[in-house]
Coordinates of C-alpha atoms in Angstrom, one line a residue:
M28 CA 11.6 -4.6 43.4
E29 CA 13.2 -3.4 40.1
L30 CA 14.2 -5.3 37.1
R31 CA 17.9 -4.6 37.8
H32 CA 17.5 -6.6 41.1
L33 CA 16.2 -9.6 39.1
R34 CA 19.2 -9.3 36.7
Y35 CA 21.6 -9.1 39.6
F36 CA 19.9 -12.2 41.3
L37 CA 20.0 -14.2 38.1
A38 CA 23.8 -13.5 37.6
V39 CA 24.5 -14.8 41.1
A40 CA 22.1 -17.7 40.6
E41 CA 23.9 -18.8 37.4
E42 CA 27.4 -18.2 38.6
L43 CA 26.9 -19.3 42.2
H44 CA 29.7 -17.0 43.0
F45 CA 29.4 -13.4 44.0
G46 CA 32.8 -12.4 42.6
R47 CA 32.2 -13.9 39.2
A48 CA 28.7 -12.5 39.0
A49 CA 30.0 -9.0 39.9
G50 CA 32.6 -9.2 37.2
R51 CA 30.0 -10.3 34.7
L52 CA 27.8 -7.3 35.7
Q53 CA 30.8 -5.0 35.6
M54 CA 30.3 -3.9 39.2
A55 CA 32.1 -4.3 42.5
Q56 CA 31.2 -7.3 44.7
P57 CA 30.1 -5.4 47.9
P58 CA 27.4 -3.4 46.1
L59 CA 26.1 -6.7 44.5
S60 CA 26.0 -8.4 47.9
Q61 CA 24.1 -5.5 49.3
Q62 CA 21.6 -5.5 46.5
I63 CA 20.9 -9.3 46.9
K64 CA 20.5 -8.7 50.7
Q65 CA 18.0 -5.9 50.0
L66 CA 16.1 -8.2 47.6
E67 CA 15.9 -11.0 50.3
I68 CA 14.6 -8.5 52.8
E69 CA 12.0 -7.1 50.4
L70 CA 10.8 -10.6 49.6
G71 CA 11.0 -11.9 53.1
V72 CA 12.9 -15.1 52.1
Q73 CA 16.4 -16.3 51.9
L74 CA 17.5 -16.8 48.3
F75 CA 21.0 -18.1 48.7
A76 CA 22.7 -20.4 51.3
R77 CA 26.1 -18.9 51.9
T78 CA 29.2 -20.5 53.4
R79 CA 32.9 -19.6 53.2
R80 CA 33.4 -22.2 50.5
K81 CA 30.1 -22.4 48.7
V82 CA 27.0 -20.4 47.5
S83 CA 23.8 -22.3 46.6
L84 CA 20.3 -21.5 45.9
T85 CA 17.6 -22.2 48.4
A86 CA 14.3 -23.7 47.5
A87 CA 12.8 -20.2 47.3
G88 CA 15.8 -19.1 45.2
Q89 CA 15.2 -21.9 42.8
V90 CA 11.6 -20.8 42.2
L91 CA 12.6 -17.2 41.8
Q92 CA 15.2 -18.1 39.3
Q93 CA 12.8 -19.9 37.1
E94 CA 10.1 -17.2 37.4
A95 CA 12.6 -14.4 36.8
Q96 CA 14.0 -16.0 33.7
Q97 CA 10.5 -16.3 32.3
L98 CA 9.7 -12.8 33.2
L99 CA 12.8 -11.3 31.6
Q100 CA 12.3 -13.4 28.4
Q101 CA 8.8 -12.1 28.2
L102 CA 10.1 -8.5 28.7
E103 CA 12.6 -9.1 25.9
Q104 CA 9.9 -10.3 23.6
A105 CA 7.6 -7.4 24.4
V106 CA 10.5 -4.9 23.7
S107 CA 11.3 -6.7 20.5
K108 CA 7.6 -6.8 19.2
T109 CA 7.2 -3.1 20.2
Q110 CA 10.3 -2.3 18.1
Q111 CA 9.0 -4.4 15.2
A112 CA 5.7 -2.7 15.3
S113 CA 7.4 0.7 15.1
R114 CA 9.2 -0.4 12.0
G115 CA 6.1 -1.8 10.4
E116 CA 7.2 -5.4 10.8
L117 CA 4.4 -6.4 13.0
G118 CA 0.7 -5.8 13.2
R119 CA -2.2 -5.8 10.7
L120 CA -2.3 -4.3 7.2
A121 CA -5.7 -3.8 5.5
I122 CA -5.3 -3.7 1.7
A123 CA -8.0 -2.9 -0.8
F124 CA -7.9 -3.5 -4.5
V125 CA -9.9 -3.3 -7.7
S126 CA -10.4 -6.8 -9.2
S127 CA -8.0 -6.2 -12.1
A128 CA -5.1 -5.5 -9.8
M129 CA -5.2 -9.2 -8.7
Y130 CA -4.4 -10.2 -12.3
S131 CA -1.4 -7.9 -12.7
L132 CA 0.9 -6.5 -10.0
L133 CA -0.8 -7.3 -6.7
P134 CA 0.1 -11.1 -6.3
D135 CA 3.8 -10.2 -6.7
Y136 CA 3.6 -7.4 -4.3
L137 CA 1.9 -9.5 -1.7
K138 CA 4.5 -12.3 -2.1
Q139 CA 7.4 -9.8 -1.7
F140 CA 5.7 -8.2 1.3
R141 CA 5.1 -11.6 3.0
E142 CA 8.7 -12.6 2.5
Q143 CA 10.0 -9.4 4.0
Y144 CA 7.4 -9.0 6.8
P145 CA 6.2 -12.5 7.7
H146 CA 4.7 -11.4 11.0
V147 CA 2.3 -8.8 9.6
E148 CA -1.2 -10.0 9.2
I149 CA -2.6 -9.0 5.8
V150 CA -6.3 -8.5 5.4
L151 CA -7.6 -8.0 1.7
H152 CA -10.7 -6.3 0.6
E153 CA -11.9 -6.3 -3.1
L154 CA -13.6 -2.9 -3.4
S155 CA -14.3 -0.2 -6.1
T156 CA -12.2 2.9 -6.3
Q157 CA -14.8 5.0 -4.5
E158 CA -15.3 2.4 -1.8
Q159 CA -11.5 2.4 -1.3
I160 CA -11.3 6.1 -1.0
Q161 CA -14.0 6.2 1.6
G162 CA -12.3 3.3 3.5
L163 CA -9.0 5.1 3.5
L164 CA -10.7 8.3 4.8
D165 CA -12.5 6.3 7.5
S166 CA -9.2 4.7 8.5
R167 CA -10.6 1.2 7.8
L168 CA -8.0 0.7 5.1
D169 CA -4.2 1.3 5.1
I170 CA -3.6 1.1 1.4
G171 CA -5.6 0.8 -1.8
F172 CA -4.9 -0.3 -5.3
M173 CA -7.4 1.6 -7.4
R174 CA -7.9 3.3 -10.7
P175 CA -7.9 7.0 -11.1
P176 CA -9.0 9.6 -10.5
V177 CA -8.2 9.8 -6.8
D178 CA -9.3 13.3 -6.0
H179 CA -9.0 14.1 -2.2
P180 CA -6.5 16.5 -0.6
T181 CA -5.7 14.2 2.3
L182 CA -4.9 11.1 0.1
Q183 CA -1.6 10.5 -1.7
A184 CA -1.6 8.5 -4.9
K185 CA 1.4 7.1 -6.8
P186 CA 1.1 5.3 -10.2
V187 CA 2.4 1.8 -10.0
L188 CA 1.2 0.4 -13.3
Q189 CA 0.3 1.7 -16.8
E190 CA -1.3 -0.6 -19.3
S191 CA -3.0 -0.5 -22.7
L192 CA -6.6 -1.5 -23.4
V193 CA -7.5 -4.6 -25.4
V194 CA -10.9 -6.0 -26.6
A195 CA -12.3 -9.2 -25.1
L196 CA -14.2 -11.3 -27.6
P197 CA -16.0 -14.7 -27.5
L198 CA -14.0 -17.3 -29.2
G199 CA -16.5 -17.7 -31.9
H200 CA -16.7 -14.0 -32.8
R201 CA -16.1 -13.0 -36.4
L202 CA -13.0 -10.9 -35.3
A203 CA -11.5 -13.4 -32.9
S204 CA -8.9 -14.8 -35.3
Q205 CA -7.4 -11.3 -36.1
P206 CA -4.0 -10.5 -34.6
N207 CA -5.2 -6.9 -34.0
L208 CA -8.1 -4.7 -35.0
S209 CA -9.2 -1.2 -35.3
I210 CA -11.7 0.3 -32.9
Q211 CA -13.9 1.1 -36.0
E212 CA -14.4 -2.6 -36.5
L213 CA -16.4 -2.8 -33.2
Q214 CA -19.1 -0.4 -34.5
G215 CA -22.5 -2.1 -34.2
E216 CA -21.4 -4.5 -31.5
L217 CA -23.1 -4.8 -28.2
F218 CA -20.8 -4.0 -25.3
V219 CA -20.5 -5.3 -21.7
L220 CA -19.4 -2.5 -19.5
F221 CA -19.0 -1.6 -15.8
P222 CA -20.9 1.3 -14.2
R223 CA -19.1 4.6 -14.5
A224 CA -19.1 5.1 -10.7
M225 CA -16.8 2.0 -10.3
A226 CA -13.9 3.5 -12.2
T227 CA -14.6 6.9 -13.7
R228 CA -11.4 7.5 -15.7
L229 CA -11.3 4.0 -17.2
Y230 CA -15.0 4.2 -18.2
D231 CA -14.3 7.5 -19.9
Q232 CA -11.3 6.2 -21.7
I233 CA -13.3 3.4 -23.1
I234 CA -16.1 5.8 -24.2
S235 CA -13.5 8.1 -25.7
L236 CA -11.9 5.3 -27.6
C237 CA -15.2 4.3 -29.1
H238 CA -15.9 7.9 -30.1
Q239 CA -12.4 7.9 -31.8
G240 CA -13.8 5.0 -33.9
G241 CA -16.8 7.1 -34.8
F242 CA -19.5 5.5 -32.7
S243 CA -21.0 5.4 -29.2
P244 CA -21.0 2.0 -27.6
T245 CA -24.4 0.2 -27.2
V246 CA -24.3 -1.3 -23.7
A247 CA -26.1 -4.6 -23.5
Q248 CA -25.2 -5.4 -19.9
Q249 CA -23.3 -3.8 -17.0
A250 CA -21.3 -5.7 -14.4
A251 CA -19.3 -4.5 -11.4
Q252 CA -16.5 -7.2 -11.5
M253 CA -14.1 -7.9 -14.3
Q254 CA -14.6 -11.7 -13.9
T255 CA -18.3 -11.1 -14.4
I256 CA -17.7 -9.0 -17.5
L257 CA -15.5 -11.8 -19.0
S258 CA -18.2 -14.4 -18.2
L259 CA -20.8 -12.3 -20.1
V260 CA -18.4 -12.1 -23.1
T261 CA -18.0 -15.8 -23.0
A262 CA -21.8 -16.1 -23.0
E263 CA -21.8 -13.8 -26.1
I264 CA -23.8 -11.2 -24.4
G265 CA -21.4 -8.6 -25.9
V266 CA -17.8 -7.6 -26.3
A267 CA -15.8 -5.7 -23.7
I268 CA -12.8 -3.3 -23.7
V269 CA -10.7 -4.1 -20.7
P270 CA -7.1 -3.5 -19.4
E271 CA -4.6 -5.8 -21.0
S272 CA -3.7 -7.3 -17.5
L273 CA -7.0 -9.3 -17.7
Q274 CA -5.2 -11.6 -20.2
N275 CA -3.5 -13.2 -17.2
L276 CA -6.8 -14.5 -16.1
Q277 CA -6.8 -17.0 -19.0
R278 CA -10.5 -17.4 -19.0
R279 CA -11.9 -20.1 -21.3
G280 CA -14.1 -19.1 -24.1
V281 CA -12.7 -15.6 -24.4
C282 CA -9.8 -14.1 -26.4
F283 CA -8.0 -10.8 -26.2
I284 CA -7.1 -8.8 -29.3
P285 CA -4.9 -5.6 -29.2
F286 CA -6.0 -2.5 -31.0
Q287 CA -4.2 -1.1 -34.0
E288 CA -4.7 2.4 -32.5
T289 CA -2.6 3.6 -29.6
T290 CA -5.0 3.4 -26.6
P291 CA -5.0 5.5 -23.5
Q292 CA -2.4 4.3 -20.9
N293 CA -4.6 3.2 -18.1
D294 CA -3.0 4.0 -14.7
S295 CA -3.3 2.0 -11.5
P296 CA -2.3 4.1 -8.6
V297 CA -1.7 3.0 -5.0

């Protein structure tokens, strides 16, 4: 049995007239009648009761009509889903991101993607840049929002955001009321910083900015996550130099002050 036989059968079952069914199928009536007869022989049942004046479905024909309709609907759904998958409209997308990306561009990207591709399952992973690179190389991730450098010949990176650096201070800090400050004014402060392996370029930019102010930062505490860094600033463990997008976090007990100097433009590639 071929799918075309089921389509021929359904046309006759719906029209209950071989002539009208043949016209609907854009074929002559005799070949259609022959195809239906072959289908009945193959199944070993009579599908239609025929008289000169009337064509009707037998009990077996009624069962086949119902089953054939469901089968063709499932086939159409399978074809549609296959085509959607080939266009990237269906399936699973594993996205990794550094924590600061969630405070800037990523929520809008996710919203737009969800609106355009509602049937794609999104799986999110908060990972460091190095962890993302390894996940992409292992094919566990499809895309990553990370901080440079992304040095691997098989990976493609595209900048999606550039932002300045600001200083995060406890609200009670002596500099907290200033509209802006010079990096030199942070000399002698204790710093909260993330490990260099987490984001090499950002780390080096922060150290370079401090050197520009004539000092090397004294690190009181390291933390891997930006939220933890801000919590430590709130607890007055130290100050922190962070990407300006962290201001969107609106953390209580901490304020963000821009620098008078032009800071390095911190890239977020994808």
